[in-house]
CSV table of C-alpha atoms and ligand atoms in Angstrom, one decimal:
chain,number,residue,atom,x,y,z
P,26,UNK,CA,0.0,0.0,0.0
P,27,UNK,CA,1.5,3.3,-1.1
P,28,UNK,CA,0.8,6.0,1.6
P,29,UNK,CA,0.8,9.8,1.5
P,30,UNK,CA,4.3,11.4,2.2
P,31,UNK,CA,5.1,12.2,5.8
P,32,UNK,CA,3.7,15.8,6.7
P,33,UNK,CA,1.0,16.0,4.1
P,34,UNK,CA,-2.7,15.8,4.6
P,35,UNK,CA,-5.7,14.4,2.7
P,36,UNK,CA,-8.9,16.9,2.9
P,37,UNK,CA,-11.6,14.4,2.7
P,38,UNK,CA,-15.1,15.0,1.4
P,39,UNK,CA,-16.4,15.3,4.8
P,40,UNK,CA,-13.8,18.1,5.6
P,41,UNK,CA,-13.7,20.1,2.5
P,42,UNK,CA,-17.0,22.0,3.1
P,43,UNK,CA,-15.5,23.7,6.2
P,44,UNK,CA,-12.3,24.4,4.2
P,45,UNK,CA,-14.5,26.0,1.3
P,46,UNK,CA,-16.5,28.0,3.8
P,47,UNK,CA,-13.3,29.3,5.4
P,48,UNK,CA,-11.7,30.4,1.9
P,49,UNK,CA,-15.1,32.0,1.0
P,50,UNK,CA,-15.3,34.0,4.1
P,51,UNK,CA,-11.6,35.0,3.5
P,52,UNK,CA,-12.1,35.9,-0.1
P,53,UNK,CA,-15.4,38.0,0.8
P,54,UNK,CA,-13.6,39.9,3.5
P,55,UNK,CA,-10.6,40.6,1.3
P,56,UNK,CA,-13.0,41.9,-1.4
P,57,UNK,CA,-14.3,44.6,1.1
P,58,UNK,CA,-10.8,45.7,1.5
P,59,UNK,CA,-10.2,46.0,-2.4
P,60,UNK,CA,-7.9,43.0,-2.8
P,61,UNK,CA,-7.5,41.1,-5.9
P,62,UNK,CA,-6.4,37.5,-6.3
P,63,UNK,CA,-2.8,36.7,-7.9
P,64,UNK,CA,-2.1,33.2,-8.9
P,65,UNK,CA,1.6,32.2,-9.3
P,66,UNK,CA,3.7,29.1,-9.9
P,67,UNK,CA,4.0,26.4,-7.3
P,68,UNK,CA,8.0,26.3,-8.0
P,69,UNK,CA,10.4,29.2,-8.8
P,70,UNK,CA,14.2,29.5,-9.1
P,71,UNK,CA,15.8,28.6,-5.8
P,72,UNK,CA,17.7,32.0,-6.1
P,73,UNK,CA,14.5,33.8,-5.6
P,74,UNK,CA,14.0,32.4,-2.2
P,75,UNK,CA,17.6,32.7,-1.2
P,76,UNK,CA,17.5,36.4,-2.0
P,77,UNK,CA,13.8,37.0,-1.1
P,78,UNK,CA,13.5,35.1,2.2
P,79,UNK,CA,17.0,35.6,3.2
P,80,UNK,CA,20.2,33.2,3.6
P,81,UNK,CA,20.1,33.3,7.5
P,82,UNK,CA,16.4,32.4,7.8
P,83,UNK,CA,15.3,28.9,9.1
P,84,UNK,CA,13.4,28.5,5.8
P,85,UNK,CA,16.5,28.9,3.5
P,86,UNK,CA,18.8,27.3,5.8
P,87,UNK,CA,16.8,24.0,6.6
P,88,UNK,CA,13.4,23.8,5.2
P,89,UNK,CA,13.4,24.2,1.4
P,90,UNK,CA,12.4,21.4,-1.0
P,91,UNK,CA,14.9,22.1,-3.7
P,92,UNK,CA,15.9,20.0,-6.6
P,93,UNK,CA,17.8,20.1,-9.8
P,94,UNK,CA,15.7,19.9,-13.0
P,95,UNK,CA,16.8,18.0,-16.2
P,96,UNK,CA,18.8,20.8,-17.3
P,97,UNK,CA,20.5,21.5,-14.1
P,98,UNK,CA,18.5,24.5,-12.8
P,99,UNK,CA,18.1,24.6,-9.2
P,100,UNK,CA,14.2,24.7,-8.5
P,101,UNK,CA,12.5,25.1,-5.2
P,102,UNK,CA,8.9,24.3,-4.3
P,103,UNK,CA,7.5,27.6,-2.8
P,104,UNK,CA,8.0,27.6,1.0
P,105,UNK,CA,6.0,31.0,1.3
P,106,UNK,CA,4.2,33.4,-0.9
P,107,UNK,CA,5.7,36.9,-0.6
P,108,UNK,CA,8.9,36.4,-2.7
P,109,UNK,CA,7.0,34.9,-5.7
P,110,UNK,CA,4.4,37.9,-5.6
P,111,UNK,CA,7.3,40.4,-5.5
P,112,UNK,CA,9.0,38.6,-8.4
P,113,UNK,CA,5.8,38.7,-10.4
P,114,UNK,CA,4.9,42.4,-9.8
P,115,UNK,CA,8.4,43.4,-11.0
P,116,UNK,CA,8.2,40.8,-14.0
P,117,UNK,CA,4.9,42.0,-15.1
P,118,UNK,CA,5.6,45.8,-14.6
P,119,UNK,CA,2.7,46.1,-11.9
P,120,UNK,CA,5.2,48.1,-10.0
P,121,UNK,CA,4.6,51.0,-12.4
P,122,UNK,CA,0.7,50.7,-12.2
P,123,UNK,CA,-1.5,52.5,-9.9
P,124,UNK,CA,-0.6,52.4,-6.1
P,125,UNK,CA,-1.3,51.1,-3.6
P,126,UNK,CA,-1.6,47.6,-5.1
P,127,UNK,CA,-3.5,45.1,-2.8
P,128,UNK,CA,-3.0,41.5,-3.7
P,129,UNK,CA,-4.0,38.1,-2.0
P,130,UNK,CA,-3.3,34.5,-2.6
P,131,UNK,CA,-4.6,31.0,-1.3
P,132,UNK,CA,-1.9,28.6,-1.7
P,133,UNK,CA,-0.1,25.5,-0.5
P,134,UNK,CA,3.5,26.0,0.7
P,135,UNK,CA,6.3,23.4,1.3
P,136,UNK,CA,8.8,23.1,4.0
P,137,UNK,CA,10.9,20.3,5.1
P,138,UNK,CA,10.0,20.5,8.8
P,139,UNK,CA,9.3,17.9,11.6
P,140,UNK,CA,5.6,17.2,11.5
P,141,UNK,CA,3.5,17.8,14.5
P,142,UNK,CA,-0.1,19.3,15.2
P,143,UNK,CA,-0.3,22.6,13.3
P,144,UNK,CA,3.0,22.0,11.4
P,145,UNK,CA,3.2,19.9,8.2
P,146,UNK,CA,5.3,19.8,5.3
P,147,UNK,CA,2.8,20.8,2.7
P,148,UNK,CA,0.5,23.5,4.4
P,149,UNK,CA,-2.1,26.0,3.2
P,150,UNK,CA,-1.7,29.7,3.6
P,151,UNK,CA,-3.8,32.8,2.9
P,152,UNK,CA,-1.6,35.8,2.3
P,153,UNK,CA,-2.0,39.3,1.3
P,154,UNK,CA,0.7,41.8,0.1
P,155,UNK,CA,0.1,45.6,-0.4
P,156,UNK,CA,2.6,47.7,-2.4
P,157,UNK,CA,3.1,51.3,-2.6
P,158,UNK,CA,2.0,52.6,0.7
P,159,UNK,CA,4.6,53.6,3.4
P,160,UNK,CA,2.1,55.4,5.9
P,161,UNK,CA,1.2,53.6,9.0
P,162,UNK,CA,-2.5,53.8,7.8
P,163,UNK,CA,-1.5,51.1,5.4
P,164,UNK,CA,-0.2,48.9,8.3
P,165,UNK,CA,-3.4,49.5,10.2
P,166,UNK,CA,-5.5,48.6,7.2
P,167,UNK,CA,-3.8,45.3,6.4
P,168,UNK,CA,-3.9,44.5,10.2
P,169,UNK,CA,-7.5,45.3,10.2
P,170,UNK,CA,-8.2,42.9,7.2
P,171,UNK,CA,-6.7,40.1,9.3
P,172,UNK,CA,-8.7,41.1,12.3
P,173,UNK,CA,-12.0,41.1,10.4
P,174,UNK,CA,-11.3,37.7,9.0
P,175,UNK,CA,-10.8,36.2,12.4
P,176,UNK,CA,-13.9,37.9,13.5
P,177,UNK,CA,-16.0,36.6,10.4
P,178,UNK,CA,-14.5,33.2,11.1
P,179,UNK,CA,-15.7,33.4,14.6
P,180,UNK,CA,-12.1,32.8,16.1
P,181,UNK,CA,-10.8,34.4,19.2
P,182,UNK,CA,-7.1,35.7,18.6
P,183,UNK,CA,-4.8,38.2,20.1
P,184,UNK,CA,-2.8,40.6,18.2
P,185,UNK,CA,0.9,41.3,19.1
P,186,UNK,CA,2.8,44.1,17.4
P,187,UNK,CA,6.3,45.2,17.5
P,188,UNK,CA,8.6,47.5,15.4
P,189,UNK,CA,12.1,46.1,14.3
P,190,UNK,CA,13.3,49.3,13.1
P,191,UNK,CA,14.8,50.3,9.8
P,192,UNK,CA,18.1,50.3,8.0
P,193,UNK,CA,19.0,53.4,9.9
P,194,UNK,CA,18.3,52.3,13.6
P,195,UNK,CA,18.8,48.5,13.0
P,196,UNK,CA,22.8,48.6,12.9
P,197,UNK,CA,22.8,50.0,16.4
P,198,UNK,CA,20.3,47.5,17.7
P,199,UNK,CA,22.2,44.6,15.9
P,200,UNK,CA,25.4,45.7,17.7
P,201,UNK,CA,23.6,45.7,21.1
P,202,UNK,CA,22.1,42.3,20.3
P,203,UNK,CA,25.5,40.8,19.0
P,204,UNK,CA,27.3,42.3,22.3
P,205,UNK,CA,24.4,40.5,24.4
P,206,UNK,CA,24.6,37.3,22.7
P,207,UNK,CA,28.3,37.2,22.5
P,208,UNK,CA,28.6,36.7,26.2
P,209,UNK,CA,26.4,33.4,26.0
P,210,UNK,CA,28.3,32.3,22.8
P,211,UNK,CA,29.2,28.9,24.0
P,212,UNK,CA,25.5,27.9,24.8
P,213,UNK,CA,24.0,29.0,21.7
P,214,UNK,CA,22.8,26.3,19.1
P,215,UNK,CA,25.0,25.9,16.0
P,216,UNK,CA,22.7,27.8,13.7
P,217,UNK,CA,22.4,30.7,16.1
P,218,UNK,CA,26.2,30.9,16.4
P,219,UNK,CA,26.4,31.4,12.7
P,220,UNK,CA,23.7,34.0,13.0
P,221,UNK,CA,25.5,35.9,15.6
P,222,UNK,CA,27.7,37.8,13.2
P,223,UNK,CA,25.3,37.6,10.3
P,224,UNK,CA,22.1,38.6,11.6
P,225,UNK,CA,21.7,38.3,15.5
P,226,UNK,CA,18.0,39.5,15.3
P,227,UNK,CA,17.2,35.8,14.0
P,228,UNK,CA,18.5,34.4,17.3
P,229,UNK,CA,15.3,35.9,19.0
P,230,UNK,CA,13.3,33.7,16.8
P,231,UNK,CA,15.1,30.4,17.5
P,232,UNK,CA,13.0,27.7,18.7
P,233,UNK,CA,15.6,25.8,20.7
P,234,UNK,CA,14.6,26.1,24.5
P,235,UNK,CA,18.3,27.1,25.3
P,236,UNK,CA,18.5,30.0,22.9
P,237,UNK,CA,15.2,31.1,23.9
P,238,UNK,CA,16.1,31.2,27.7
P,239,UNK,CA,19.1,33.1,26.7
P,240,UNK,CA,17.0,35.6,24.6
P,241,UNK,CA,14.6,36.4,27.3
P,242,UNK,CA,16.7,39.4,28.6
P,243,UNK,CA,17.9,40.5,25.3
P,244,UNK,CA,17.9,44.2,24.3
P,245,UNK,CA,14.5,45.2,23.0
P,246,UNK,CA,13.9,46.7,19.4
P,247,UNK,CA,11.6,49.4,20.7
P,248,UNK,CA,14.3,50.9,22.8
P,249,UNK,CA,16.6,51.4,19.7
P,250,UNK,CA,14.3,52.9,17.3
P,251,UNK,CA,15.2,56.1,15.4
P,252,UNK,CA,12.7,58.9,15.7
P,253,UNK,CA,11.1,58.1,12.3
P,254,UNK,CA,10.5,54.4,13.4
P,255,UNK,CA,9.2,55.7,16.7
P,256,UNK,CA,6.8,58.0,15.1
P,257,UNK,CA,5.6,55.3,12.8
P,258,UNK,CA,4.8,53.0,15.6
P,259,UNK,CA,3.0,55.7,17.5
P,260,UNK,CA,0.8,56.6,14.5
P,261,UNK,CA,0.0,52.8,13.9
P,262,UNK,CA,-1.2,52.6,17.5
P,263,UNK,CA,-3.5,55.6,16.9
P,264,UNK,CA,-5.0,54.1,13.8
P,265,UNK,CA,-5.6,50.6,15.6
P,266,UNK,CA,-7.2,52.4,18.5
P,267,UNK,CA,-9.4,54.1,16.0
P,268,UNK,CA,-10.5,50.8,14.6
P,269,UNK,CA,-11.2,49.4,18.1
P,270,UNK,CA,-8.5,46.7,17.4
P,271,UNK,CA,-6.9,45.5,20.7
P,272,UNK,CA,-3.1,44.7,20.5
P,273,UNK,CA,-0.2,44.1,22.9
P,274,UNK,CA,3.3,45.5,22.1
P,275,UNK,CA,5.5,42.4,22.3
P,276,UNK,CA,9.3,43.0,21.9
P,277,UNK,CA,9.9,39.3,21.3
P,278,UNK,CA,8.1,39.4,17.8
P,279,UNK,CA,10.7,39.6,15.1
P,280,UNK,CA,9.3,37.3,12.4
P,281,UNK,CA,11.2,34.5,10.8
P,282,UNK,CA,12.0,36.1,7.5
P,283,UNK,CA,14.9,38.5,6.8
P,284,UNK,CA,13.0,41.2,4.7
P,285,UNK,CA,10.9,42.6,7.4
P,286,UNK,CA,11.3,46.2,8.8
P,287,UNK,CA,9.5,48.5,11.2
P,288,UNK,CA,6.0,47.0,11.7
P,289,UNK,CA,5.9,43.2,12.6
P,290,UNK,CA,2.9,41.4,14.0
P,291,UNK,CA,1.4,38.1,14.8
P,292,UNK,CA,-2.2,36.8,15.5
P,293,UNK,CA,-2.2,34.4,18.3
P,294,UNK,CA,-4.8,31.7,19.1
P,295,UNK,CA,-5.1,30.0,22.4
P,296,UNK,CA,-6.8,27.0,20.5
P,297,UNK,CA,-3.9,25.4,18.7
P,298,UNK,CA,-1.4,24.4,21.3
P,299,UNK,CA,2.2,25.3,21.4
P,300,UNK,CA,2.0,26.4,17.6
P,301,UNK,CA,0.0,29.4,18.7
P,302,UNK,CA,0.9,31.7,15.8
P,303,UNK,CA,-2.1,31.5,13.4
P,304,UNK,CA,-0.9,34.4,11.2
P,305,UNK,CA,2.1,36.6,10.9
P,306,UNK,CA,3.2,39.5,8.9
P,307,UNK,CA,4.9,42.9,8.6
P,308,UNK,CA,6.4,45.6,6.5
P,309,UNK,CA,9.1,44.8,4.1
P,310,UNK,CA,10.1,48.2,2.4
P,311,UNK,CA,13.4,46.9,1.0
P,312,UNK,CA,12.3,43.8,-0.7
P,313,UNK,CA,11.1,44.8,-4.1
P,314,UNK,CA,14.4,46.7,-4.5
P,315,UNK,CA,16.3,43.6,-3.3
P,316,UNK,CA,14.7,41.5,-6.0
P,317,UNK,CA,15.6,44.0,-8.7
P,318,UNK,CA,12.7,46.3,-8.8
P,319,UNK,CA,12.2,49.9,-7.9
P,320,UNK,CA,12.2,51.2,-4.4
P,321,UNK,CA,8.6,50.4,-3.3
P,322,UNK,CA,7.2,49.9,0.2
P,323,UNK,CA,5.3,46.7,0.9
P,324,UNK,CA,3.4,45.1,3.8
P,325,UNK,CA,1.6,41.9,4.2
P,326,UNK,CA,0.7,38.9,6.2
P,327,UNK,CA,0.3,35.2,5.9
P,328,UNK,CA,-2.4,33.2,7.7
P,329,UNK,CA,-1.8,29.4,8.2
P,330,UNK,CA,-5.0,27.7,7.2
P,331,UNK,CA,-3.9,24.3,8.7
P,332,UNK,CA,-3.9,26.2,12.2
P,333,UNK,CA,-7.2,27.9,11.4
P,334,UNK,CA,-8.7,24.6,10.8
P,335,UNK,CA,-7.3,23.4,14.1
P,336,UNK,CA,-8.9,26.2,16.0
P,337,UNK,CA,-12.1,26.0,14.2
P,338,UNK,CA,-12.4,22.3,15.0
P,339,UNK,CA,-12.2,23.2,18.6
P,340,UNK,CA,-15.3,25.2,18.5
P,341,UNK,CA,-18.9,24.2,18.8
P,342,UNK,CA,-21.8,25.5,16.7
P,343,UNK,CA,-20.0,25.5,13.3
P,344,UNK,CA,-22.2,26.4,10.4
P,345,UNK,CA,-24.1,23.6,8.8
P,346,UNK,CA,-22.3,23.2,5.4
P,347,UNK,CA,-23.5,19.9,4.3
P,348,UNK,CA,-24.8,19.6,0.7
P,349,UNK,CA,-27.6,17.2,1.2
P,350,UNK,CA,-29.6,16.4,-1.9
P,351,UNK,CA,-33.0,18.2,-2.1
P,352,UNK,CA,-34.4,15.3,-3.8
P,353,UNK,CA,-33.6,11.6,-4.5
P,354,UNK,CA,-35.5,9.9,-7.4
P,355,UNK,CA,-35.8,6.2,-7.2
P,356,UNK,CA,-36.7,4.4,-10.3
P,357,UNK,CA,-37.7,0.8,-11.1
P,358,UNK,CA,-36.9,-0.2,-14.8
P,359,UNK,CA,-34.9,1.3,-17.6
P,360,UNK,CA,-37.8,3.7,-18.7
P,361,UNK,CA,-38.1,5.1,-15.3
P,362,UNK,CA,-34.4,5.6,-14.9
P,363,UNK,CA,-34.2,7.5,-18.1
P,364,UNK,CA,-37.0,9.8,-16.9
P,365,UNK,CA,-35.4,10.2,-13.5
P,366,UNK,CA,-32.1,11.4,-15.2
P,367,UNK,CA,-34.2,13.8,-17.4
P,368,UNK,CA,-36.1,15.0,-14.5
P,369,UNK,CA,-32.9,15.5,-12.3
P,370,UNK,CA,-31.4,17.6,-15.1
P,371,UNK,CA,-34.6,19.8,-15.5
P,372,UNK,CA,-34.8,20.3,-11.7
P,373,UNK,CA,-31.0,21.5,-11.4
P,374,UNK,CA,-32.2,24.4,-13.5
P,375,UNK,CA,-34.3,25.4,-10.5
P,376,UNK,CA,-31.1,25.3,-8.3
P,377,UNK,CA,-32.2,21.9,-6.8
P,378,UNK,CA,-29.5,19.1,-5.8
P,379,UNK,CA,-31.2,16.1,-7.3
P,380,UNK,CA,-29.7,12.6,-7.4
P,381,UNK,CA,-31.1,9.5,-9.0
P,382,UNK,CA,-30.3,5.8,-9.3
P,383,UNK,CA,-27.1,5.4,-11.4
P,384,UNK,CA,-26.3,1.8,-10.0
P,385,UNK,CA,-29.4,-0.2,-10.8
P,386,UNK,CA,-30.2,-1.2,-7.2
P,387,UNK,CA,-33.4,-2.7,-5.8
P,388,UNK,CA,-36.0,-0.1,-4.7
P,389,UNK,CA,-35.3,-1.0,-1.1
P,390,UNK,CA,-31.5,-0.4,-1.5
P,391,UNK,CA,-32.2,2.8,-3.3
P,392,UNK,CA,-34.3,4.1,-0.4
P,393,UNK,CA,-31.7,3.1,2.1
P,394,UNK,CA,-29.1,5.1,0.0
P,395,UNK,CA,-31.3,8.1,-0.1
P,396,UNK,CA,-31.6,8.1,3.7
P,397,UNK,CA,-27.8,7.9,4.0
P,398,UNK,CA,-27.3,10.8,1.8
P,399,UNK,CA,-29.8,12.9,3.8
P,400,UNK,CA,-32.0,13.6,1.0
P,401,UNK,CA,-34.9,15.8,2.0
P,402,UNK,CA,-37.5,14.5,-0.4
P,403,UNK,CA,-37.8,11.3,-2.4
P,404,UNK,CA,-39.9,10.4,-5.4
P,405,UNK,CA,-40.5,6.9,-6.8
P,406,UNK,CA,-40.8,6.2,-10.5
P,407,UNK,CA,-42.2,3.1,-11.9
P,408,UNK,CA,-44.2,2.1,-15.2
P,409,UNK,CA,-47.6,3.1,-13.6
P,410,UNK,CA,-46.1,6.6,-12.6
P,411,UNK,CA,-44.9,7.1,-16.2
P,412,UNK,CA,-48.3,6.1,-17.6
P,413,UNK,CA,-50.2,8.6,-15.2
P,414,UNK,CA,-47.6,11.2,-15.5
P,415,UNK,CA,-47.6,11.8,-11.7
P,416,UNK,CA,-45.8,10.4,-8.7
P,417,UNK,CA,-45.8,10.7,-4.9
P,418,UNK,CA,-43.3,13.2,-3.5
P,419,UNK,CA,-42.3,12.3,0.1
P,420,UNK,CA,-40.9,14.5,2.7
P,421,UNK,CA,-38.2,12.2,4.2
P,422,UNK,CA,-38.1,14.1,7.6
P,423,UNK,CA,-41.8,14.1,8.4
P,424,UNK,CA,-43.3,11.4,6.0
P,425,UNK,CA,-45.7,13.9,4.5
P,426,UNK,CA,-46.7,12.9,0.9
P,427,UNK,CA,-47.9,14.9,-2.1
P,428,UNK,CA,-49.0,13.7,-5.5
P,429,UNK,CA,-47.2,15.9,-8.2
P,430,UNK,CA,-47.1,16.1,-12.0
P,431,UNK,CA,-43.8,14.7,-12.9
P,432,UNK,CA,-43.5,17.4,-15.7
P,433,UNK,CA,-44.5,20.3,-13.6
P,434,UNK,CA,-41.0,21.3,-12.3
P,435,UNK,CA,-42.2,24.6,-11.1
P,436,UNK,CA,-44.6,23.0,-8.8
P,437,UNK,CA,-42.1,20.4,-7.5
P,438,UNK,CA,-39.7,23.1,-6.7
P,439,UNK,CA,-42.3,25.1,-4.8
P,440,UNK,CA,-43.0,22.2,-2.5
P,441,UNK,CA,-39.3,21.4,-1.9
P,442,UNK,CA,-38.0,24.9,-1.4
T,521,LIG,P1,6.7,29.1,12.9
T,521,LIG,O1,7.3,30.0,13.9
T,521,LIG,O2,5.5,28.5,13.6
T,521,LIG,O3,7.5,28.1,12.4
T,521,LIG,P2,7.0,30.8,10.7
T,521,LIG,O4,7.5,32.1,11.3
T,521,LIG,O5,7.9,30.0,10.2
T,521,LIG,O6,6.1,30.1,11.8
T,521,LIG,P3,5.7,32.1,8.5
T,521,LIG,O7,6.7,31.8,7.5
T,521,LIG,O8,5.5,33.5,9.0
T,521,LIG,O9,5.8,31.2,9.7
T,521,LIG,O10,4.3,31.6,8.0
T,521,LIG,C1,3.0,32.2,8.2
T,521,LIG,C2,2.0,31.3,8.8
T,521,LIG,O11,2.0,30.1,8.2
T,521,LIG,C3,2.4,30.8,10.3
T,521,LIG,O12,2.0,31.8,11.2
T,521,LIG,C4,1.5,29.6,10.5
T,521,LIG,O13,0.3,29.9,10.6
T,521,LIG,C5,1.8,29.0,9.0
T,521,LIG,N1,2.8,28.1,8.9
T,521,LIG,C6,4.0,28.3,8.8
T,521,LIG,N2,4.9,27.1,8.7
T,521,LIG,C7,3.8,26.0,8.8
T,521,LIG,C8,4.0,24.7,8.8
T,521,LIG,N3,5.1,24.0,8.6
T,521,LIG,N4,2.6,24.0,8.8
T,521,LIG,C9,1.5,24.6,9.0
T,521,LIG,N5,1.5,26.0,9.1
T,521,LIG,C10,2.6,26.7,9.1
T,522,LIG,MG1,8.7,28.2,10.7
């Protein structure tokens, strides 16, 4: 028996309605904020992620699914969405179109990680990226979209925000971090030791218990912000207050990817165990330039749908999303089956979900099947019904019956709806 690869999931027909509802809720909310969908390749050249995500990130250092194609090019299955979007907006000259440019995507991503609850090797993300707005109003608007999505999904989350400064104040902060971690050099994990000189900010995001213990008393970004970054953060808070969005300033939030600056944020859910970050994002004003485009600010977030599902499945009172047939047409004999097919097609035009016997089962077995699928009504067609042109429509819930003209579809619809 061949089994699915470790760290992947099958989304079964019983589970997909909830996924579809989540995706639709997300799309509807994003539409209210003026976002349009962008669809991109599942794989890109490895170079894109090395430059776009950053050489010192966990993703690039340990988690990429990379391979050589038949012509020796290094290809990587997308581990995240932002780098591909930035590549595409540059390549397709969207960077010189009207700004701001608000985009979203619903994608699966691939990371070679140790699978556990809320962490898989192929996982699903909803992400947004908005280009061309540097004002804190843009940060607040993007955060507000995330906030509204969680509200519309009925999920309780908390919002943590931080500022990690810009290219002017970051060097001073890096030095303070470097000096701080230098003292505990011998205890850092190997990856963090490497980060110490390259990018000490990453150490704050390390998942090893020893490194996070050391990081507890590390200098805080907010104490090193330049006046401009400080002003940006203060304005953002004002916008969030106006929106009625509650937040905590959390100096530990730095985000795992290299291209962030100034605003970073995470939505946290209590319902998904230790993998409590359900959505993370921030501002990346240098990334478009880094990938060969013009200097163009950007801000976005990525929401882990696998974790959204974990949180939703903890809840009671989920919406009833089952697609039960409105009507099952049972038939006896070939002529009746042909008629039941014809009727099912005609009734679909009235928006009814109608099924009929495609197997050739006995009447008893057909009724048992209708019951199992949860059909609301049933109707039995045999030779005598065909002759009369009428049949008995039965309400499967209360047993009520009505004699109906089998060619009067308006009437049948009226009873069923
Ligand atoms: P983590 O700290 O949990 O590893 P991250 O910083 O690597 O997260 P991002 O790259 O910011 O995560 O991705 C955004 C969101 O995608 C996360 O908040 C999470 O909800 C989800 N996510 C990331 N990696 C995985 C994974 N392997 N499995 C499931 N969801 C994931
Ligand atoms: Mg990660």
